[in-house]
Coordinates of C-alpha atoms and ligand atoms in Angstrom, one line a residue:
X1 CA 92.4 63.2 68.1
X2 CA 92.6 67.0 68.3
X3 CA 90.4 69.4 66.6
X4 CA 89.6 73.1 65.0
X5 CA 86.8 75.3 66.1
X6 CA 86.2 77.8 63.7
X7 CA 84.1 80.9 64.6
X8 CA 82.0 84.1 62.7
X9 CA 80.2 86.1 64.8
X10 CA 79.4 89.4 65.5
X11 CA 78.1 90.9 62.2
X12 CA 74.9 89.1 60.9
X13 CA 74.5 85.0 61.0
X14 CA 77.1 83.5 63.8
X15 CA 78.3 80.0 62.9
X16 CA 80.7 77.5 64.4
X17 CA 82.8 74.7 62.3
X18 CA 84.9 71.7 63.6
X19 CA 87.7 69.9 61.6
X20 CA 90.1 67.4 62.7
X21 CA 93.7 68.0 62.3
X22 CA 94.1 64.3 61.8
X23 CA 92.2 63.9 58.8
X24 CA 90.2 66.9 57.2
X25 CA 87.4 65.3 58.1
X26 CA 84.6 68.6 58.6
X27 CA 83.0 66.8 61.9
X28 CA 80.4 69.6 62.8
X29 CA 79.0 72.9 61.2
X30 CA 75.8 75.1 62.2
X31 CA 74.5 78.2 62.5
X32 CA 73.6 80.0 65.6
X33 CA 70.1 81.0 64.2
X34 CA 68.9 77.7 64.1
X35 CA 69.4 77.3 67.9
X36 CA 68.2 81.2 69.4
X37 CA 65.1 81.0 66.9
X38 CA 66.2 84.7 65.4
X39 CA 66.9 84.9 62.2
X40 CA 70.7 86.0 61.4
X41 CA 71.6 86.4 65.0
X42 CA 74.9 87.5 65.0
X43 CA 75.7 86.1 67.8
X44 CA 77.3 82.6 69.3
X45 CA 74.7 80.7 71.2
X46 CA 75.6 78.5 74.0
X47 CA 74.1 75.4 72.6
X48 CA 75.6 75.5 68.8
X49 CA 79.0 75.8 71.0
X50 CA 77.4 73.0 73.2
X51 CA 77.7 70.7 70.2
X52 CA 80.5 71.8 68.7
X53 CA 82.5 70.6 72.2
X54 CA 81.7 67.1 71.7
X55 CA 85.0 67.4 70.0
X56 CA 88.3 67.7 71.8
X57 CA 89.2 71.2 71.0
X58 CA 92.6 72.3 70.5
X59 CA 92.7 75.1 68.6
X60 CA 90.0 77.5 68.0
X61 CA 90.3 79.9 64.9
X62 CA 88.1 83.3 64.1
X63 CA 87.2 84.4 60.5
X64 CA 88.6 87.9 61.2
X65 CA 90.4 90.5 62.6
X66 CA 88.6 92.2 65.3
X67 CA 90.9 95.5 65.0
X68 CA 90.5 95.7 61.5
X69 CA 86.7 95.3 61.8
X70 CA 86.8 98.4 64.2
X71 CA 89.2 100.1 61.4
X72 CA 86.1 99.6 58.8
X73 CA 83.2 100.8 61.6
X74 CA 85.3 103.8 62.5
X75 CA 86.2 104.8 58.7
X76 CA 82.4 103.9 57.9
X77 CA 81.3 106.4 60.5
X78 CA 80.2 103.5 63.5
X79 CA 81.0 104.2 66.8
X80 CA 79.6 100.9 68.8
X81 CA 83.0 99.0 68.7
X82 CA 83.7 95.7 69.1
X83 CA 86.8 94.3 71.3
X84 CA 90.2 94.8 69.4
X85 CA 91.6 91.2 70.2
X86 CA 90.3 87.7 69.4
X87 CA 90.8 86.4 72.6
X88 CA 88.5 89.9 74.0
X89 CA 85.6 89.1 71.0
X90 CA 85.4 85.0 72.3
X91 CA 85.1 85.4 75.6
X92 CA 82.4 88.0 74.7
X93 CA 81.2 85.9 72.2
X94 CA 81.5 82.1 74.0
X95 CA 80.3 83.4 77.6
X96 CA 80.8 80.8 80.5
X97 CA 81.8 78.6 77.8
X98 CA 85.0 81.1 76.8
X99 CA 86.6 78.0 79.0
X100 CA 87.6 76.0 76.4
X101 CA 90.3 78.8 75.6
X102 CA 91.7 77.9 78.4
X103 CA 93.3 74.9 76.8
X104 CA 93.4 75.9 73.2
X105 CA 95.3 77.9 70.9
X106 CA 93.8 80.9 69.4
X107 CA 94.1 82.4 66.1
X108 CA 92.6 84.7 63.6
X109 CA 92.8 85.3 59.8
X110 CA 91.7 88.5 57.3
X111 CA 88.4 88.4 56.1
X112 CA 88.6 87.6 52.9
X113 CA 91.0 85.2 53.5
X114 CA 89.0 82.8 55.8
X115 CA 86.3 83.2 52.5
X116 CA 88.7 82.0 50.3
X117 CA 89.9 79.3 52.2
X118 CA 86.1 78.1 53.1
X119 CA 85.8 77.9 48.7
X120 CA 89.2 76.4 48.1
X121 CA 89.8 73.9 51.0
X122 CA 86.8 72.5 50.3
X123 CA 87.0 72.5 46.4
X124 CA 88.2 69.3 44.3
X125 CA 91.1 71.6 42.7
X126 CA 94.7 71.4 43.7
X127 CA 94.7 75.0 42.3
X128 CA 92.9 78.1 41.1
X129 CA 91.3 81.3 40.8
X130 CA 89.3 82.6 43.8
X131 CA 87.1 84.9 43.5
X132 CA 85.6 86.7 46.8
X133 CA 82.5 89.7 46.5
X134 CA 80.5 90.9 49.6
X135 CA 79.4 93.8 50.8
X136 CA 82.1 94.4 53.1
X137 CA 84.6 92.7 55.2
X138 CA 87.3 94.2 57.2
X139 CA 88.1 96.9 54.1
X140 CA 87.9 94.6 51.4
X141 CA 85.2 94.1 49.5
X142 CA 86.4 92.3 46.5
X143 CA 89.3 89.6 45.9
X144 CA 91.1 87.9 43.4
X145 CA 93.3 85.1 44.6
X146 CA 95.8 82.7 42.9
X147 CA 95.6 79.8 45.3
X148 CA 97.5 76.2 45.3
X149 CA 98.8 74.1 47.2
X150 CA 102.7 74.0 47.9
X151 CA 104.9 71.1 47.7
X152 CA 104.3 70.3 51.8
X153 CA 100.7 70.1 50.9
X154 CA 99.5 73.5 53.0
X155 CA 97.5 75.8 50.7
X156 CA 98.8 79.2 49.6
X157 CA 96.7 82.3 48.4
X158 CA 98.4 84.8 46.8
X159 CA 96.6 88.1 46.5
X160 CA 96.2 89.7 42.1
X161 CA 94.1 92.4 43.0
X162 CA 91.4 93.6 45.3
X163 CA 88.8 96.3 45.7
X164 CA 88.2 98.2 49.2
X165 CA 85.7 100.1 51.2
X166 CA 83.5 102.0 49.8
X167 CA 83.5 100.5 46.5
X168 CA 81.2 97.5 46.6
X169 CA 79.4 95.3 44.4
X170 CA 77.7 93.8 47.5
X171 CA 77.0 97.3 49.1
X172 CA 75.2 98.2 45.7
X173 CA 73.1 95.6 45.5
X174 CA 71.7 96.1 49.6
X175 CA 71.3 99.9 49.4
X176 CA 68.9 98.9 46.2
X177 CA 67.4 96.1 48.2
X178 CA 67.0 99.0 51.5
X179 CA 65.6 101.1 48.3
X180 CA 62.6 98.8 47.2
X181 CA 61.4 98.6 50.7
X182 CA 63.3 95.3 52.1
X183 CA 66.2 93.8 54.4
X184 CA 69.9 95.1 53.6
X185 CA 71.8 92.2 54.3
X186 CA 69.3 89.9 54.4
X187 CA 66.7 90.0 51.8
X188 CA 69.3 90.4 48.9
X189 CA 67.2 87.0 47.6
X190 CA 63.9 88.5 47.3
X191 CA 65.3 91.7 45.4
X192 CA 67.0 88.6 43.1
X193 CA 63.0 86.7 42.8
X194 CA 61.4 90.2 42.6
X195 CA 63.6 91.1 39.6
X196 CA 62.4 88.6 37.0
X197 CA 59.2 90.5 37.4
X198 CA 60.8 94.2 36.4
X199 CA 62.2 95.6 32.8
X200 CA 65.6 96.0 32.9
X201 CA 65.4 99.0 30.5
X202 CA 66.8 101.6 32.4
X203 CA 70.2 99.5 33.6
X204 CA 72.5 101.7 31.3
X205 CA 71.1 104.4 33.6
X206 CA 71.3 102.9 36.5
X207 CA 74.8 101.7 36.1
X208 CA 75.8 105.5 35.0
X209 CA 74.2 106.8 38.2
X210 CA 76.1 104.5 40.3
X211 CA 79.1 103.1 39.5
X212 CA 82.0 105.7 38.1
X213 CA 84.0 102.1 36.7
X214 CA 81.6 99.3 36.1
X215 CA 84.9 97.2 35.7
X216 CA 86.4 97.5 39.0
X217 CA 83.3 97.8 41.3
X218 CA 84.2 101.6 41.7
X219 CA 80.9 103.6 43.0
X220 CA 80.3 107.3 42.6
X221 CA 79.9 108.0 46.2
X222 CA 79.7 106.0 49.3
X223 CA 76.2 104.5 49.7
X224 CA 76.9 103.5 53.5
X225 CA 78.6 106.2 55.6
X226 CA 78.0 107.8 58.8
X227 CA 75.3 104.9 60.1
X228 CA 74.6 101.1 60.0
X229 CA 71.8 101.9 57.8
X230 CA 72.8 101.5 53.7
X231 CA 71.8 105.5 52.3
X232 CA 70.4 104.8 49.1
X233 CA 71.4 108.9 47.9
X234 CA 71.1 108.1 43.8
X235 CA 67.7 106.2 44.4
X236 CA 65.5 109.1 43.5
X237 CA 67.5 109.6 40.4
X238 CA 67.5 106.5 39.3
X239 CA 64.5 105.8 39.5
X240 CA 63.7 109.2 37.5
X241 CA 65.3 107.4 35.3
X242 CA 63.8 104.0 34.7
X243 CA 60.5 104.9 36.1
X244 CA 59.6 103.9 39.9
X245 CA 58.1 100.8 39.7
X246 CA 60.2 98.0 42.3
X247 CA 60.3 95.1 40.0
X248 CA 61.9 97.5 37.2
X249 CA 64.5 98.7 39.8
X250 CA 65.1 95.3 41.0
X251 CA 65.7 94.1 37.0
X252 CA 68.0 96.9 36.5
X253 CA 70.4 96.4 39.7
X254 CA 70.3 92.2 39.1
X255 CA 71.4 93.2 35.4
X256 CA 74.2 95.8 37.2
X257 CA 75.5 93.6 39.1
X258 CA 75.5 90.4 36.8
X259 CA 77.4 92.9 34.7
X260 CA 80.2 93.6 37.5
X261 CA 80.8 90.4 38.7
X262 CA 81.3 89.1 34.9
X263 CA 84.1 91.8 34.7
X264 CA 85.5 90.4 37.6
X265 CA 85.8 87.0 36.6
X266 CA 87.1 88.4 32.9
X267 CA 90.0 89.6 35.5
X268 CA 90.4 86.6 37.6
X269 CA 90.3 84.8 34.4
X270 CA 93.2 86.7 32.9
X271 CA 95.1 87.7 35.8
X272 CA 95.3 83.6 37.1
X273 CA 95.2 81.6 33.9
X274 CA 93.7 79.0 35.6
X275 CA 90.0 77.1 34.3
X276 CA 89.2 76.5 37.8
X277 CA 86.9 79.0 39.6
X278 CA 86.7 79.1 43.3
X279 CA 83.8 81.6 43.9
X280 CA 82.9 82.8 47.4
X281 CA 81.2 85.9 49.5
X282 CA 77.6 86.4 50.1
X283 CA 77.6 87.9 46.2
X284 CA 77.9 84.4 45.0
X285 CA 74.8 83.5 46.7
X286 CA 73.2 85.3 43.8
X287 CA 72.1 82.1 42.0
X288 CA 70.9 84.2 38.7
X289 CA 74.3 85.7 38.4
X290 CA 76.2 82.5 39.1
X291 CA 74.3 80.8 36.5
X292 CA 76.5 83.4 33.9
X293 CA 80.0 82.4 34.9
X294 CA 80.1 79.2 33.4
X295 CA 80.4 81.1 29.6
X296 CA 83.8 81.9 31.9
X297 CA 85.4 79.6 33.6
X298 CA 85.2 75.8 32.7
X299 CA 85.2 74.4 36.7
X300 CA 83.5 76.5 39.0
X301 CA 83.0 75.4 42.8
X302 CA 81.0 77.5 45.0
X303 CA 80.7 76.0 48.7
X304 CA 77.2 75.7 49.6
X305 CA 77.7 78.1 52.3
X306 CA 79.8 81.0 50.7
X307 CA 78.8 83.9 53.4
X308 CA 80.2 85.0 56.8
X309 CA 78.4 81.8 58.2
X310 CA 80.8 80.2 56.1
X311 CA 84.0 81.2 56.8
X312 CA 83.9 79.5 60.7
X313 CA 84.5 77.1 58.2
X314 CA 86.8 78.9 56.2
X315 CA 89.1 80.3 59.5
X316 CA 89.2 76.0 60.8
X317 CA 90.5 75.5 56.9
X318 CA 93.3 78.3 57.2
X319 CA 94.6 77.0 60.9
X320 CA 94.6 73.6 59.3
X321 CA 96.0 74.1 55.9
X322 CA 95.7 70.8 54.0
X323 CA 92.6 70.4 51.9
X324 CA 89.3 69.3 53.9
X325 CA 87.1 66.3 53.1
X326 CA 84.2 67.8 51.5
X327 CA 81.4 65.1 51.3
X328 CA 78.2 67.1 52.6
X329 CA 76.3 70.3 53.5
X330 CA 74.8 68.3 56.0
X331 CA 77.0 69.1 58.9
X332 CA 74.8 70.4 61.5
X333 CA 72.7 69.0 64.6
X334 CA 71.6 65.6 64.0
X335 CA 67.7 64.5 64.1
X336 CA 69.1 61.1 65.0
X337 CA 67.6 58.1 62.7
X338 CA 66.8 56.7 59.5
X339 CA 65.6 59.0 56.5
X340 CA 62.1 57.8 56.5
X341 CA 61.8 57.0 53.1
X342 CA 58.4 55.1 52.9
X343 CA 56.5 57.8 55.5
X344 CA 57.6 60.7 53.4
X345 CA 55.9 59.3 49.7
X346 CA 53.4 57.5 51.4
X347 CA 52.3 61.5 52.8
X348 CA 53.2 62.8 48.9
X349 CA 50.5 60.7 47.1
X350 CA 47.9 60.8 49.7
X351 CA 48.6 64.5 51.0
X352 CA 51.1 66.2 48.1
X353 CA 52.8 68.0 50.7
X354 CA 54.8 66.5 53.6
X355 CA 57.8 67.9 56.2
X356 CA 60.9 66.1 56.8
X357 CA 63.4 66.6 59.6
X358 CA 66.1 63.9 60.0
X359 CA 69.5 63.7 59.7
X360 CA 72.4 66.3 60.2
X361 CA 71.0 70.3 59.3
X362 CA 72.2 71.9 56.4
X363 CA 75.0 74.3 56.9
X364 CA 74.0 77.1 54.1
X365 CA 70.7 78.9 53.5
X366 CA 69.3 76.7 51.1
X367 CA 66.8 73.2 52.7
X368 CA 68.5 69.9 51.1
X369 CA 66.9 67.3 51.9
X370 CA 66.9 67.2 55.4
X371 CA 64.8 69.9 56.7
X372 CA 62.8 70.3 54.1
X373 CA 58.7 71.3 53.2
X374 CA 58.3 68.7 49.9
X375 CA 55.6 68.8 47.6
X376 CA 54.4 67.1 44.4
X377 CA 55.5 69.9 41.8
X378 CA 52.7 68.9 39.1
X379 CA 49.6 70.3 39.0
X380 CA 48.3 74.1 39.1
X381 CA 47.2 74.0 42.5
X382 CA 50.2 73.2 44.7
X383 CA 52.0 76.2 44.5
X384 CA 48.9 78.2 46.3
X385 CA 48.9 76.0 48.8
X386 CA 52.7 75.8 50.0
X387 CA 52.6 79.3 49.6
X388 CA 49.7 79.2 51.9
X389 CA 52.0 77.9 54.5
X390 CA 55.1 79.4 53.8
X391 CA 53.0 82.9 53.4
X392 CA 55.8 84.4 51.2
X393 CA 56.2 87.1 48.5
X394 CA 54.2 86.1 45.0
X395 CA 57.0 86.8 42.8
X396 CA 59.1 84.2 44.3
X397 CA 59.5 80.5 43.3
X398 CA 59.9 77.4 45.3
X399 CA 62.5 75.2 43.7
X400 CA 62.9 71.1 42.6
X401 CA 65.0 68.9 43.3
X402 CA 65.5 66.1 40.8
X403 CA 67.4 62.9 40.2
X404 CA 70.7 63.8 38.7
X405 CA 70.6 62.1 35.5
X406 CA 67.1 63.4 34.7
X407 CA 67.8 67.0 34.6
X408 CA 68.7 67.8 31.3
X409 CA 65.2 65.9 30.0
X410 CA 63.4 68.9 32.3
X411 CA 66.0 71.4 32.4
X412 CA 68.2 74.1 30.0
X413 CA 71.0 74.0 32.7
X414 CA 73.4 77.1 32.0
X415 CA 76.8 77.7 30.7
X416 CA 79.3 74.8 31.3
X417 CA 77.2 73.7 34.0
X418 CA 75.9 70.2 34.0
X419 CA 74.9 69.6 37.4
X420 CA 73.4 72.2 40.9
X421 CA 73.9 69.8 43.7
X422 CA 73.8 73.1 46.4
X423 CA 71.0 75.1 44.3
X424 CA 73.7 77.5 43.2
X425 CA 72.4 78.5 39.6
X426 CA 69.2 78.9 37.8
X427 CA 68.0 76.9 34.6
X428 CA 65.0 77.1 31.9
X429 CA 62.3 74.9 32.2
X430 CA 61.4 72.9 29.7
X431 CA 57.9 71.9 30.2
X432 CA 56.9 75.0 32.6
X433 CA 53.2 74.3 31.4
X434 CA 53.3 71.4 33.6
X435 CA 55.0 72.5 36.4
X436 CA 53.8 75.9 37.1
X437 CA 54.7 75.5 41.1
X438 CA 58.6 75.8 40.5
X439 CA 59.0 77.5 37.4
X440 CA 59.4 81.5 38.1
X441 CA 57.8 83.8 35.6
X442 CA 61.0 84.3 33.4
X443 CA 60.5 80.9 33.1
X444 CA 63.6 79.3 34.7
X445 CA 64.0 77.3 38.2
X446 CA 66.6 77.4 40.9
X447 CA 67.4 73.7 40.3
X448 CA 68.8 71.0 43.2
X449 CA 70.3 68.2 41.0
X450 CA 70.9 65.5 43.7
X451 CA 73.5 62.8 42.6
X452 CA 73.8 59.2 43.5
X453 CA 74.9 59.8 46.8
X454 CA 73.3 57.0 48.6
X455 CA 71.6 59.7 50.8
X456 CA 67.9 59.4 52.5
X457 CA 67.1 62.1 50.3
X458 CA 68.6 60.1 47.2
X459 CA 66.3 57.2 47.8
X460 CA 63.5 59.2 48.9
X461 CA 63.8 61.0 45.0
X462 CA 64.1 57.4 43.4
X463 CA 61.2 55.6 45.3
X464 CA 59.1 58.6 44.1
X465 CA 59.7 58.5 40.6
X466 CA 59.6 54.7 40.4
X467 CA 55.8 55.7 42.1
X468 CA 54.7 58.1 40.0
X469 CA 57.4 58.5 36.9
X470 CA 58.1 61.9 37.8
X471 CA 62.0 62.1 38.9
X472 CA 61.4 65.8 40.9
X473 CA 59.9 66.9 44.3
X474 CA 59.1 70.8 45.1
X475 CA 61.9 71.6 48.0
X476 CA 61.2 74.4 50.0
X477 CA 63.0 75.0 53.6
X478 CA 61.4 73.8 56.6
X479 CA 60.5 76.8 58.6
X480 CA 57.8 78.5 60.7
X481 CA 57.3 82.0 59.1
X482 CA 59.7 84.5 60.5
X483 CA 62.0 81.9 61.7
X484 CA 64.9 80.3 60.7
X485 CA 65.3 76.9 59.3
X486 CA 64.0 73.6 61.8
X487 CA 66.6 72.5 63.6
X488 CA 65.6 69.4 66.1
X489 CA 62.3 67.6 66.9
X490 CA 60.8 70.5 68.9
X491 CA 61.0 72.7 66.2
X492 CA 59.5 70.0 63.8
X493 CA 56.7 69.5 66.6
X494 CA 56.1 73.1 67.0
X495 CA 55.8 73.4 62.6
X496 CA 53.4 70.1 62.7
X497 CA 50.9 71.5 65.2
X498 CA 50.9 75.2 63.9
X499 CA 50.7 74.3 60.0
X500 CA 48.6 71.4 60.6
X501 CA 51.5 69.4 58.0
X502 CA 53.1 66.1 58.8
X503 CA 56.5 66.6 59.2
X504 CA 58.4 63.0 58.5
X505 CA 61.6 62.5 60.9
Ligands
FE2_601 FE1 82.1 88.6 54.2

């Protein structure tokens, strides 16, 4: 048996995939973060890559080009340069452990590419329209792709149309989250949460200030030259315009932007033909956005990971070709053991919150199951207290999980979507009065439908609605403030003793 590595590194949140070439199986795939302890850290670590090699590597693939990276940091005004071969940004990357090159074959693939690949090689379509929108990768920033497989099974992407460098819907949204005080490329989500708070009055304005074609992502003028740092030149005018208040200028740049992706998916629509949707880039990590698409496109798959961290994946899937076995996000480093069912509601009904860590980490952002803080969503008083823990911003929710085929007697779910088994879109609560804990003030929730699967986390959900006759759990991820996710026993140990909460593994 031989097998793919597939790397990102080097920009913000490092990752590492494994595939076999024998059967598309996706063996391994997990962030760097959750082994250094920094959030993001753009780099490899040795131990992710220790995991990854329990697998015979043959072939190891990276998710771009590293002179075409410099291209972008040189026409962006960045002088710290990266290597301008793969093989130069590995070894840098992979350390003592660039030895596995020594045996293996090594490849690279665009940017945007390795994006598309991660959505469609993973997606139960045997063709469609991909869409891809980040800030910035390489030059692109947005791309439409007509992608199928041919009649030897190996998947094709044809390029419709893109957008490049500076013109970005991505770039937009982080120089208004730089604006309002947080993280470029990194708190995007708490702009998102802070914006159901705000007026979106003075979007008209804001989209006039910024964007010269709404349509086609087209800005006025580049909101990122000349330093690493996203300028933010029209903020003082726009916020002239729609009065200064953050919440109002988070409302009108979620309403901007929900506005140019639409148009883009009006043109992948038309330019593809196609009713399947393949969405992908750190944009579509925009839950309240995705959750408008479905008025577009009848089949939409979003990988649970659709990012830079993603695309190790996405590079393993273009070295491979034929489609991958997609079964779960739970791909990471295993917390050997059985999901401990009983322990974890046993903790709900006498404690109503509890920690879990067991099983293989979740490769994306969001907690699934299997690192997870849980809580009993009724009641007024449990969202003070896991926010007590968790210590986060006011304005933002924690979400629930619920059994599959209960959503719809709790739930408005959006557009032509019936299920959110990744947390990908957002959905009106129907009985918010009685579960104030996940149900954000516009009153909708960032639902986790999870299917009969036969998972731990499955029969965790149905033990504690045939306990209690409520079929949802408040899922929050599992992490001590400022860090990344949990990712083995340590980490669990370290959360139990410092948050004085039992964390089940
Ligand atoms: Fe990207």
């Amino acid at each position: 048996m031989s097998y793919i590595l597939g790397i990102s590194s080097g920009f913000h949140d490092a990752a590492a995939s494994v595939i076999s070439t024998n059967t598309g199986e996706i063996v391994f795939a997990g962030h760097s973060e959750r082994y250094s302890k920094q959030k993001n850290d753009p780099h490899i670590h040795p131990e992710l890559i220790e995991d990854a090699m329990q697998w015979d590597i043959t072939s190891v693939a990276y998710y771009e080009r590293p002179w075409m990276h410099n291209v972008q940091k040189l026409r962006s005004g960045q002088y710290g340069l990266t290597p301008w071969t793969t093989a130069g940004v590995l070894k840098q990357e992979l350390g003592e452990q660039a030895r596995i090159l020594d045996n293996a074959t090594v490849s690279c693939y665009p940017h945007h590419l390795s994006h598309a690949a991660a959505g469609f090689q993973t997606s139960p379509y045997n063709e469609a329209a991909v869409v891809v929108i980040d800030a910035i990768g390489e030059l692109d920033t947005i791309s439409i792709y007509h992608a199928k497989y041919d009649e030897n099974g190996n998947a094709t992407y044809k390029r419709l149309w893109r957008q490049r460098y500076p013109h970005s819907i991505g770039l937009f949204y982080s120089a208004i989250t730089n604006g309002i005080g947080l993280k470029p490329m990194e708190d995007e989500y708490v702009t998102m949460g802070m914006a159901g708070w705000g007026s979106d009055l003075g979007a008209v304005a804001m989209r006039h200030d910024f964007f010269k074609d709404i349509s086609t992502g087209e800005l006025r003028e580049n909101l990122h030259l000349g330093t690493d740092k996203i300028h933010f030149p029209k903020y003082n005018d726009a916020v002239n315009s729609i009065s200064a208040k953050k919440e109002n200028v988070a409302a009108c740049a979620q309403r901007v932007v929900e506005e140019a992706i639409l148009s883009i998916m009006r043109r992948a629509k038309e330019l593809v033909g196609s009713d399947n949707l393949v969405y992908m880039g750190g944009v579509a990590l925009n839950c309240v956005a995705n959750s408008r698409i479905g008025a577009i496109f009848s089949n939409i798959w979003i990988m649970p990971n659709p990012g830079d961290a993603g695309s190790s994946l996405g590079a393993a899937a273009l070295a491979y070709r034929k489609p991958l076995q997609w079964k779960t996000a739970c791909l990471g480093h295993e917390i050997p053991g059985e999901y401990p069912v009983r322990d974890i509601v046993d903790k709900l009904v006498t404690d109503k919150i509890v920690g879990v860590a067991s099983g293989r980490a979740e490769f994306g952002p969001r907690a699934l199951g299997n690192r997870s803080l849980l809580a009993d969503p009724r009641g007024d008083e449990i969202k003070d207290r896991v926010n007590e823990i968790k210590r986060r911003q006011k304005f933002r929710p924690f979400a629930p999980a619920i059994l599959e085929e209960h959503v719809h007697e709790y739930f408005q779910m959006p557009g032509n979507f019936s299920n959110s088994t990744y947390m990908q879109v957002v959905a009106r609560v129907k009985h918010p009065e009685d579960f104030p804990a996940i149900t954000h003030v516009d009153g909708t929730a960032r639902v986790q439908t999870v299917p009969n699967d036969g998972s731990g986390f499955r029969k965790l959900l149905e033990m504690w609605y045939v306990w209690t006759g409520c079929p949802m759990l408040l899922n929050t991820s599992l992490n001590i403030r400022g860090e990344p996710m949990v990712n083995d026993r340590e980490d669990a140990d370290r959360f139990e003793k410092r948050y004085g909460v039992t964390v089940c593994s």
